[in-house]
Amino acid sequence: MKKGVLYMIPSPIAAGAETDALTERVREVLGRLDHFIAEDVRTVRRFISKAATGRDIGTLCFAELNEHTRPEELEVLIAPLLAGQDAGMVSEAGLPGIADPGADLVLLCHRHGIRVVPLSGPSSLLMALMASGLNGQSFAFNGYLPVKPPERAKAIRRLEQRASTERQSQIFIETPYRNVRVLEDVMSACRAGTLLTVAADISGPAEFIRTMTVGEWRKAPAPPIHKVPAVFVIL
Amino acid sequence: MKKGVLYMIPSPIAAGAETDALTERVREVLGRLDHFIAEDVRTVRRFISKAATGRDIGTLCFAELNEHTRPEELEVLIAPLLAGQDAGMVSEAGLPGIADPGADLVLLCHRHGIRVVPLSGPSSLLMALMASGLNGQSFAFNGYLPVKPPERAKAIRRLEQRASTERQSQIFIETPYRNVRVLEDVMSACRAGTLLTVAADISGPAEFIRTMTVGEWRKAPAPPIHKVPAVFVIL
């Protein structure tokens, strides 16, 4: 039997910027899928409503895939695809499979010969990097830093070391309520000459993106990052 | 005087997928800018025509920024921004400042207090990664590999080593006419159990995205990557 296609569907990264995720192609795909694999079902329902595809959301099937999903549940999630139905994976914000737990299911699709099609949409990581002025020809995303202060300081210094020896921009993120503390840690752990980009509320009404040396950041007013989604880049 | 804003504007990554780069916001910004900084001026003119903003292209100003641009020319390029005019940076394909030489100008903008605003659009690197099933919570982009075979093999093994010890997906690209040779090098340099994604003509009519182990790739038919833009990912 012909298998279904898994579409990797972007979702909005900021309130008011929903259209960034609603390209013509995303609207077209959203308008014909019956099955969705969602990091958070409520977010996806809201996004489909915004997309105004004309579909009755009550008739659509939603399955959840997040950090609580056990490996043995993945086989169940791909059942519609194996049975020939197309499905869409949607994360909480931005690109599914990037900085979220969706990749294992995608790998399982490849193992089963299920085609995976990525759709273009907003990525806060790359939008921060492209506006940073730091090296976009070599860069790494390192996810979340360790939570405990001594390990976090060590991790920051390791990233700074790699950024400097390899000229590789180092990107990391933090849960919004810890942003201020992480910025303080970067300012105390890094050398004065290291370049640091702080990018907050990207494409939102309070967008703030600024690159300065750590020495300059130490003297500057605190950036508006408290409880705001932010991306940090160092080089 | 109030300075202008530099918009980082995406452009299409495949023929037939122009609308991926033409979000509502990109159309709006393209429709009101007079100044463009382009990796290739002809490509940008064609893109603006496709966008059908209603602007007369003959009245717009285009400046070129590519690998031949000397550092001292950057100051000239930002002159309109310093004089209060908004400008847009557009690369040959995809996101400007990512895998192209635009970052130095962006950094200069930050030094001059010029605001830089990134617009969402297609990125072949992240689209390859999101469809790969490889780790999207830690990944690195390494640009082009060395051209000479012995150094290239060494670089591939170094990336495989890092992918394996750090569980960090390693992304790289090659000029399309060298794709087949690079794939051969990856297959001979890497271990049979290493996962390899080959993603070609992303979002185009011949899109091909497949993840298998290197051992499986060795036995599989050659993928259709000759002279086609492709992205490789290993883990």
CSV table of N, CA and C in Angstrom, one decimal, chain B residues 92-150:
chain,number,residue,atom,x,y,z
B,92,GLU,N,21.7,35.3,-2.6
B,92,GLU,CA,21.4,34.5,-3.8
B,92,GLU,C,20.2,33.6,-3.7
B,93,ALA,N,20.1,33.0,-2.5
B,93,ALA,CA,19.0,32.0,-2.2
B,93,ALA,C,18.9,31.8,-0.7
B,94,GLY,N,17.7,31.8,-0.2
B,94,GLY,CA,17.5,31.6,1.2
B,94,GLY,C,17.7,32.8,2.1
B,95,LEU,N,18.3,32.6,3.3
B,95,LEU,CA,18.4,33.6,4.3
B,95,LEU,C,19.7,34.4,4.1
B,96,PRO,N,19.7,35.7,4.0
B,96,PRO,CA,20.9,36.5,3.9
B,96,PRO,C,21.7,36.4,5.2
B,97,GLY,N,23.0,36.4,5.2
B,97,GLY,CA,23.8,36.3,6.4
B,97,GLY,C,24.0,34.9,6.9
B,98,ILE,N,23.4,33.9,6.3
B,98,ILE,CA,23.5,32.5,6.6
B,98,ILE,C,24.2,31.8,5.4
B,99,ALA,N,25.4,31.2,5.6
B,99,ALA,CA,26.1,30.5,4.6
B,99,ALA,C,26.4,31.5,3.4
B,100,ASP,N,26.6,32.8,3.7
B,100,ASP,CA,26.9,33.7,2.6
B,100,ASP,C,27.7,34.9,3.3
B,101,PRO,N,28.3,35.8,2.5
B,101,PRO,CA,29.2,36.8,3.1
B,101,PRO,C,28.5,38.0,3.7
B,102,GLY,N,27.3,38.0,4.0
B,102,GLY,CA,26.6,39.2,4.5
B,102,GLY,C,26.8,39.7,5.9
B,103,ALA,N,27.3,38.8,6.7
B,103,ALA,CA,27.4,39.1,8.2
B,103,ALA,C,28.2,40.3,8.5
B,104,ASP,N,29.3,40.5,7.8
B,104,ASP,CA,30.2,41.7,8.2
B,104,ASP,C,29.5,43.0,8.1
B,105,LEU,N,28.6,43.1,7.1
B,105,LEU,CA,27.9,44.4,7.0
B,105,LEU,C,26.8,44.5,8.1
B,106,VAL,N,26.3,43.4,8.5
B,106,VAL,CA,25.3,43.5,9.6
B,106,VAL,C,26.0,43.9,10.9
B,107,LEU,N,27.2,43.3,11.1
B,107,LEU,CA,28.0,43.7,12.3
B,107,LEU,C,28.3,45.2,12.3
B,108,LEU,N,28.6,45.7,11.1
B,108,LEU,CA,28.9,47.1,11.0
B,108,LEU,C,27.7,47.9,11.3
B,109,CYS,N,26.5,47.5,10.9
B,109,CYS,CA,25.3,48.2,11.3
B,109,CYS,C,25.1,48.2,12.8
B,110,HIS,N,25.3,47.1,13.5
B,110,HIS,CA,25.2,47.1,15.0
B,110,HIS,C,26.2,48.2,15.6
B,111,ARG,N,27.4,48.2,15.0
B,111,ARG,CA,28.4,49.2,15.5
B,111,ARG,C,27.9,50.6,15.4
B,112,HIS,N,27.1,50.9,14.3
B,112,HIS,CA,26.6,52.2,14.1
B,112,HIS,C,25.2,52.5,14.7
B,113,GLY,N,24.7,51.5,15.4
B,113,GLY,CA,23.4,51.7,16.0
B,113,GLY,C,22.3,51.6,15.0
B,114,ILE,N,22.5,50.9,13.9
B,114,ILE,CA,21.4,50.8,12.9
B,114,ILE,C,20.7,49.5,13.3
B,115,ARG,N,19.4,49.6,13.4
B,115,ARG,CA,18.5,48.4,13.7
B,115,ARG,C,18.5,47.4,12.6
B,116,VAL,N,18.6,46.2,12.9
B,116,VAL,CA,18.6,45.1,11.9
B,116,VAL,C,17.4,44.2,12.2
B,117,VAL,N,16.5,44.0,11.2
B,117,VAL,CA,15.3,43.3,11.4
B,117,VAL,C,15.3,42.1,10.4
B,118,PRO,N,15.2,40.8,11.0
B,118,PRO,CA,15.2,39.6,10.2
B,118,PRO,C,13.8,39.2,9.8
B,119,LEU,N,13.6,38.9,8.5
B,119,LEU,CA,12.3,38.4,8.1
B,119,LEU,C,12.4,36.9,7.8
B,120,SER,N,11.3,36.2,8.2
B,120,SER,CA,11.2,34.8,8.1
B,120,SER,C,11.2,34.3,6.6
B,121,GLY,N,11.8,33.2,6.3
B,121,GLY,CA,11.8,32.7,5.0
B,121,GLY,C,12.5,31.3,4.9
B,122,PRO,N,12.6,30.7,3.7
B,122,PRO,CA,13.2,29.4,3.6
B,122,PRO,C,14.7,29.3,3.9
B,123,SER,N,15.0,28.2,4.6
B,123,SER,CA,16.4,27.9,4.9
B,123,SER,C,16.6,26.5,4.5
B,124,SER,N,17.4,26.2,3.5
B,124,SER,CA,17.6,24.8,3.1
B,124,SER,C,18.3,24.0,4.2
B,125,LEU,N,19.2,24.7,5.0
B,125,LEU,CA,19.9,24.0,6.1
B,125,LEU,C,18.9,23.5,7.1
B,126,LEU,N,18.0,24.3,7.6
B,126,LEU,CA,17.1,23.9,8.6
B,126,LEU,C,16.0,23.0,8.1
B,127,MET,N,15.6,23.2,6.8
B,127,MET,CA,14.6,22.3,6.2
B,127,MET,C,15.2,20.9,6.1
B,128,ALA,N,16.4,20.8,5.7
B,128,ALA,CA,17.1,19.5,5.6
B,128,ALA,C,17.1,18.9,7.0
B,129,LEU,N,17.5,19.7,8.0
B,129,LEU,CA,17.6,19.1,9.4
B,129,LEU,C,16.2,18.7,9.9
B,130,MET,N,15.2,19.5,9.7
B,130,MET,CA,13.9,19.2,10.3
B,130,MET,C,13.3,17.9,9.7
B,131,ALA,N,13.7,17.7,8.4
B,131,ALA,CA,13.2,16.5,7.8
B,131,ALA,C,14.1,15.3,7.9
B,132,SER,N,15.2,15.5,8.6
B,132,SER,CA,16.3,14.4,8.6
B,132,SER,C,16.0,13.4,9.7
B,133,GLY,N,15.3,13.8,10.8
B,133,GLY,CA,15.2,12.9,11.9
B,133,GLY,C,16.4,12.8,12.8
B,134,LEU,N,17.5,13.6,12.4
B,134,LEU,CA,18.7,13.6,13.3
B,134,LEU,C,18.5,14.7,14.3
B,135,ASN,N,19.4,14.8,15.2
B,135,ASN,CA,19.2,15.7,16.4
B,135,ASN,C,19.1,17.1,16.1
B,136,GLY,N,17.9,17.7,16.4
B,136,GLY,CA,17.6,19.1,16.1
B,136,GLY,C,17.7,19.9,17.4
B,137,GLN,N,18.2,19.2,18.5
B,137,GLN,CA,18.4,20.0,19.7
B,137,GLN,C,19.8,20.3,20.0
B,138,SER,N,20.7,19.8,19.1
B,138,SER,CA,22.1,20.2,19.1
B,138,SER,C,22.6,19.9,17.7
B,139,PHE,N,23.1,21.0,17.0
B,139,PHE,CA,23.5,20.8,15.6
B,139,PHE,C,24.5,21.9,15.2
B,140,ALA,N,25.3,21.6,14.2
B,140,ALA,CA,26.3,22.6,13.8
B,140,ALA,C,26.3,22.6,12.2
B,141,PHE,N,26.4,23.8,11.7
B,141,PHE,CA,26.6,24.0,10.3
B,141,PHE,C,28.1,24.3,10.0
B,142,ASN,N,28.7,23.6,9.1
B,142,ASN,CA,30.2,23.7,8.9
B,142,ASN,C,30.5,24.3,7.5
B,143,GLY,N,29.6,24.8,6.8
B,143,GLY,CA,29.9,25.4,5.5
B,143,GLY,C,30.4,24.4,4.5
B,144,TYR,N,31.3,24.8,3.7
B,144,TYR,CA,31.8,23.9,2.6
B,144,TYR,C,33.0,23.2,3.2
B,145,LEU,N,33.1,21.9,2.7
B,145,LEU,CA,34.3,21.1,3.1
B,145,LEU,C,35.5,21.5,2.3
B,146,PRO,N,36.7,21.1,2.8
B,146,PRO,CA,37.9,21.4,2.0
B,146,PRO,C,37.8,20.7,0.6
B,147,VAL,N,38.4,21.3,-0.4
B,147,VAL,CA,38.3,20.8,-1.8
B,147,VAL,C,39.2,19.6,-2.0
B,148,LYS,N,40.4,19.7,-1.4
B,148,LYS,CA,41.4,18.6,-1.7
B,148,LYS,C,41.0,17.3,-1.0
B,149,PRO,N,41.0,16.2,-1.7
B,149,PRO,CA,40.5,14.9,-1.2
B,149,PRO,C,41.1,14.5,0.2
B,150,PRO,N,42.4,14.5,0.4
B,150,PRO,CA,42.9,14.0,1.7
B,150,PRO,C,42.4,14.9,2.9
